[in-house]
Amino acid sequence: MTRHRLFWPAAALVALLLGNVAVSPRFFAIEIRDGHLYGNVIDILRNGAPLILVAVGMTLVVATRGIDLSVGAVVAVSGGMACVQLGSTSVVLAVAMALGLCLVLGAWNGWLVAGLKIQPIVATLILMVAGRGLAQLITGGQIVTVSSAPFLAIAGGYLLTLPLSFLIAMAVFALTSLVVRRTALGLLLESVGGNPEASRLSGLRSGRLIWLCYVFSALCAGIAGLIISSNVTGADGNNAGLWMELDAILAVVIGGTQLTGGRFSLGGTVIGALLIQTLTTTVYALGIPSQETLLFKAVVVTAVCLVQSPAFRAKLVRRRRRPEPPASLPAPEKKVEVAS
């Protein structure tokens, strides 16, 4: 069981949740208020939805041996476009325009990586910087507030007593898992990331797959941007989604997907995203000062990564099983010959 790729991420998540119970015995308490579930666990699911979405898109990009540093900027662009357009159009049209712009940004990243063969970290770094400027341009450098009830329901609404934002994230996760695991797409992505040269020699058009992954990553980031702007009832082009790309990459790695490409785990990514969100909730519950928050999270994440490392676990096992040095043997007796 311990060899399963999801065991250690799941064990770390469970341990973190149990640690919260030690601090707050009613941590798992769930109540029904105003017709929906209410509690700490529900808050983790609701607040973790944007990160789950971004991390799912990032997983496919990482599987192709790439990286997308622009997802945080795309989150800001999506929220800014939707909130600005809500002043003159309907919610459906505003959401469609925001997601359409995100698709264009994803296509731009994919063209730079798959078409021009620019290193993914450099190609997406361009949009990471330029995207913030585009978000500021869209919002006019101001924080745009909204009061549309249908739009605010994206993050604040509930369906079947569960947060609507979490259900949206789970729908995207389920649809993505269905496509990549029930079709040949998943194997093709792993082939492109695991051995690009062999994929090219076998006639696989890897450029199209890589381009598609970056488009999908931007789409997931766009949906996350809508949830975040709905949650805060406004758009902040400067701070929305700030450094979110780092949390997404961390969730992917914690979930068992290697940055070198190849095999990936969407389920592990969701567990990793929930672990990071649980860690954030733990920081607030413990009342850790803001100046120490990042250090605390870094220590916990480092411990989780070490536990997941097979080499680290093997060293611990070898130390425990190190044999004791053998006891010194008595020196052999010298035979004295007597001359006859």
CSV table of N, CA and C in Angstrom, one decimal, residues 30 37 39-50 52 162-163 165-167 169-170 274 277-278 281:
chain,number,residue,atom,x,y,z
A,30,ILE,N,-19.8,19.6,11.1
A,30,ILE,CA,-20.6,20.1,10.0
A,30,ILE,C,-22.0,20.3,10.3
A,37,LEU,N,-24.5,23.0,3.7
A,37,LEU,CA,-23.6,22.5,4.7
A,37,LEU,C,-22.6,23.6,5.1
A,39,GLY,N,-19.1,24.4,7.7
A,39,GLY,CA,-18.1,23.9,8.6
A,39,GLY,C,-16.7,24.1,8.0
A,40,ASN,N,-15.7,23.8,8.8
A,40,ASN,CA,-14.3,24.0,8.4
A,40,ASN,C,-14.0,23.2,7.1
A,41,VAL,N,-14.4,21.9,7.1
A,41,VAL,CA,-14.1,21.1,5.9
A,41,VAL,C,-14.8,21.6,4.7
A,42,ILE,N,-16.0,22.2,4.8
A,42,ILE,CA,-16.7,22.8,3.7
A,42,ILE,C,-16.0,24.0,3.2
A,43,ASP,N,-15.4,24.8,4.1
A,43,ASP,CA,-14.6,25.9,3.7
A,43,ASP,C,-13.4,25.5,3.0
A,44,ILE,N,-12.8,24.5,3.4
A,44,ILE,CA,-11.6,24.0,2.6
A,44,ILE,C,-11.9,23.6,1.2
A,45,LEU,N,-13.1,22.9,1.0
A,45,LEU,CA,-13.5,22.5,-0.3
A,45,LEU,C,-13.8,23.8,-1.1
A,46,ARG,N,-14.5,24.7,-0.5
A,46,ARG,CA,-14.9,25.9,-1.3
A,46,ARG,C,-13.7,26.8,-1.7
A,47,ASN,N,-12.9,27.0,-0.7
A,47,ASN,CA,-11.7,27.9,-1.0
A,47,ASN,C,-10.6,27.2,-1.8
A,48,GLY,N,-10.6,25.9,-1.8
A,48,GLY,CA,-9.6,25.1,-2.6
A,48,GLY,C,-10.0,24.9,-4.0
A,49,ALA,N,-11.3,25.3,-4.4
A,49,ALA,CA,-11.7,25.0,-5.8
A,49,ALA,C,-10.9,25.7,-6.8
A,50,PRO,N,-10.5,27.0,-6.7
A,50,PRO,CA,-9.7,27.7,-7.7
A,50,PRO,C,-8.3,27.0,-7.9
A,52,ILE,N,-7.6,23.8,-7.3
A,52,ILE,CA,-7.8,22.6,-7.9
A,52,ILE,C,-7.9,22.7,-9.4
A,162,LEU,N,-23.8,21.6,-1.3
A,162,LEU,CA,-22.4,21.7,-1.4
A,162,LEU,C,-22.1,23.0,-2.2
A,163,PRO,N,-20.9,23.6,-1.9
A,163,PRO,CA,-20.5,24.8,-2.6
A,163,PRO,C,-20.5,24.6,-4.1
A,165,SER,N,-18.8,26.3,-6.3
A,165,SER,CA,-17.5,26.4,-6.9
A,165,SER,C,-16.7,25.1,-6.8
A,166,PHE,N,-16.9,24.3,-5.7
A,166,PHE,CA,-16.3,23.0,-5.6
A,166,PHE,C,-16.9,22.0,-6.6
A,167,LEU,N,-18.2,22.1,-6.8
A,167,LEU,CA,-18.8,21.2,-7.8
A,167,LEU,C,-18.3,21.5,-9.2
A,169,ALA,N,-15.3,22.7,-9.9
A,169,ALA,CA,-13.9,22.1,-10.0
A,169,ALA,C,-14.0,20.6,-10.1
A,170,MET,N,-14.9,19.9,-9.4
A,170,MET,CA,-15.0,18.5,-9.5
A,170,MET,C,-15.5,18.1,-10.9
A,274,LEU,N,-5.8,20.2,-2.2
A,274,LEU,CA,-6.5,20.2,-0.9
A,274,LEU,C,-5.6,20.2,0.3
A,277,GLN,N,-4.5,23.9,0.6
A,277,GLN,CA,-5.6,24.7,1.2
A,277,GLN,C,-5.8,24.3,2.6
A,278,THR,N,-5.7,23.1,3.0
A,278,THR,CA,-5.8,22.7,4.4
A,278,THR,C,-4.7,23.3,5.2
A,281,THR,N,-5.6,26.9,5.8
A,281,THR,CA,-6.6,27.0,6.9
A,281,THR,C,-6.0,26.7,8.3
